[in-house]
């Protein structure tokens, strides 16, 4: 049997499971091959943090490290913690973006997690209907736990706060927490008028509500933010000149010098931890449901507090021992300790930390009824949206930034071949120059079963292919240079091309490899390798106290940029060829018509639709996969480990 019949058989079996209401995981997902090797450090206050999920509630079905779904996260949260998300729920996955408005199905699935604190990201605010949906529904579900200190939305002719301005609450054991939520200011990105307004820092701190909030008695400030930790309060950016999250951190520190501050940021799609001062630090927790950030605080309880939680941990459980206090300035021993950990988003990791299971396979003991129901709801939503339709089997992975241009592992190499094979005129026999831009391409393509859902994460935009027929070869060939004005960027530089083959070579020294083996008995596979203010997972022994990654990986270095515009050009085109079809996506038609040699010669009337078979910038790769990746496989469709 070919792999497709296997997949289809599995899909049929699953349809029956769905009817029985619950499943433990996405049926097309895979188990993690690598897992954690040490427990978490627990403090008096502990956070679990997600951010920038962008609709990836099914997890990464073709990536072993990040294969849990949102239902597994629901099962994991069967413990006592502060659970936080810092925004960007849409733009990035078919599950969120294949509905009108974006997020209308995925947000309901997301809401199965009982967050203690949530805030909004820039992507949640670009479209009127998306932000309205969030305002109405998040508010209903989360009440004052939905915190947006600097975002207004126009409703019935009035500007109102998108969520609550702040949340003041007392934890189960009596710690008084004040939480604010700040979103970055980059709204000039969107040319379409919205009815959502993000306020700057100075504006916000002058509001009466903020001044009142600052007077309240507090043991810990929690600053949620859809903004990075490394952009200073004032900096010169493209669209804004401040990072309100960092401004507010500095302001609080100045106004309330002795109160601990915990920042939970996002937006940069990285794992990161940064120390601000001995009692103030920040965490960022990845992207696309690939990471759960863990943060533990010890010494946060003031001596006169009525806090009644246990300060004695069970045997075998450690507590935070790291400090942001620079050793050189320490005059007294620190009294405030922190730890952070970046958990891979997979069932094996969740089961390890939730119920202490160490095996690669996860027993049903881990799953909760609600978690199983959410997993089934996600699978059903994916099926209903046709996202699980299998197009073929990808026999290798193709990356955005891991391999240089024109190498087989660079996704643009694949896309150029797909343009060549699929984007054809019904009747014209002219040779073609076909142009696209790199902003159309949003994610890596991983080895394994390739579905409609995968194709939508990679190519979400649905632009028509247009063309100007019978253009001179010289003119058609110069269009790419015109678009990119000769400034195609390479981050790495040409000398780095030689390194392309070595992406799978590990960073570990012989010695560290040996030590790790004794701990883990498994090889590190490619995945996140993080450096932050507490340490560096690169080149260190994996049981190092400093490394924040919960599972050891080899670095898959994202180090090569790609030009803004790329093209496929039929090889028989010369400057003298008379009849070339100059093909491009509708998104940059006006720029093409402004190119030297085109402007004044061709006008809007000369531009016609090129493909008549429904092929668009969204579907050409789907069609390619159907043709090229379908019947060639026998047996199962393997994923990369
Ligand atoms: C809402 O605030 C924005 C930005 O301050 C302002 O431009 C807009 O006019 C306000 N809308 C209303 C209805 O007050
Ligand atoms: C601990 O303190 C909280 C908040 O003050 C209170 O609600 C709770 O009943 C106390 N628990 C115990 C076990 O005393
Ligand atoms: C806020 O206002 C103060 C005083 O007017 C000014 O010094 C500061 O630069 C402003 N901050 C930002 C981020 O614009
Ligand atoms: C993953 O592990 C489960 C047990 O938790 C097992 O039933 C399943 O077959 C495994 N899946 C794959 C793809 O190996
Ligand atoms: C899914 O595909 C079926 C069959 O082609 C079609 O009828 C249906 O409209 C599609 N659903 C969506 C949400 O695109
Ligand atoms: C794969 O190829 C077979 C045979 O050509 C065809 O019946 C099937 O529909 C194709 N599957 C997909 C997903 O295109
Ligand atoms: C040029 O190459 C294309 C693609 O290989 C082919 O379809 C076309 O017939 C060729 N045209 C000429 C004039 O050789
Ligand atoms: C991480 O450690 C490696 C090897 O010890 C070193 O080369 C690198 O500069 C370090 N990176 C950071 C960010 O400290
Ligand atoms: C697209 O091109 C721009 C400009 O060259 C570059 O900054 C950006 O990183 C590229 N995007 C991708 C996905 O390569
Ligand atoms: C083709 O024309 C371009 C632009 O006029 C010119 O720069 C280039 O050298 C020409 N190529 C050849 C092979 O003549
Ligand atoms: Zn994001």
PDB file of C-alpha atoms and ligand atoms in Angstrom, residues 429-432 568 570-572, ligand 7:
ATOM      1  CA  UNK A 429       3.752  29.042 -25.905  1.00  0.00           C
ATOM      2  CA  UNK A 430       5.880  32.052 -24.991  1.00  0.00           C
ATOM      3  CA  UNK A 431       8.720  31.528 -22.532  1.00  0.00           C
ATOM      4  CA  UNK A 432       7.983  32.953 -19.082  1.00  0.00           C
ATOM      5  CA  UNK A 568      11.570  31.643 -12.265  1.00  0.00           C
ATOM      6  CA  UNK A 570      12.659  29.941 -18.715  1.00  0.00           C
ATOM      7  CA  UNK A 571      16.272  29.253 -19.701  1.00  0.00           C
ATOM      8  CA  UNK A 572      15.811  29.971 -23.423  1.00  0.00           C
TER       9      UNK A 572
HETATM   10  C1  LIG B   7      11.332  28.004 -24.209  1.00  0.00           C
HETATM   11  O1  LIG B   7      11.264  27.118 -23.086  1.00  0.00           O
HETATM   12  C2  LIG B   7       9.934  26.858 -22.656  1.00  0.00           C
HETATM   13  C3  LIG B   7      10.015  26.069 -21.367  1.00  0.00           C
HETATM   14  O2  LIG B   7      10.961  25.071 -21.433  1.00  0.00           O
HETATM   15  C4  LIG B   7       9.159  26.132 -23.749  1.00  0.00           C
HETATM   16  O3  LIG B   7       7.844  25.890 -23.335  1.00  0.00           O
HETATM   17  C5  LIG B   7       9.153  27.003 -24.998  1.00  0.00           C
HETATM   18  O4  LIG B   7       8.566  26.309 -26.038  1.00  0.00           O
HETATM   19  C6  LIG B   7      10.551  27.436 -25.394  1.00  0.00           C
HETATM   20  N1  LIG B   7      10.389  28.448 -26.410  1.00  0.00           N
HETATM   21  C7  LIG B   7      11.221  28.563 -27.436  1.00  0.00           C
HETATM   22  C8  LIG B   7      10.938  29.685 -28.369  1.00  0.00           C
HETATM   23  O5  LIG B   7      12.172  27.828 -27.564  1.00  0.00           O
END
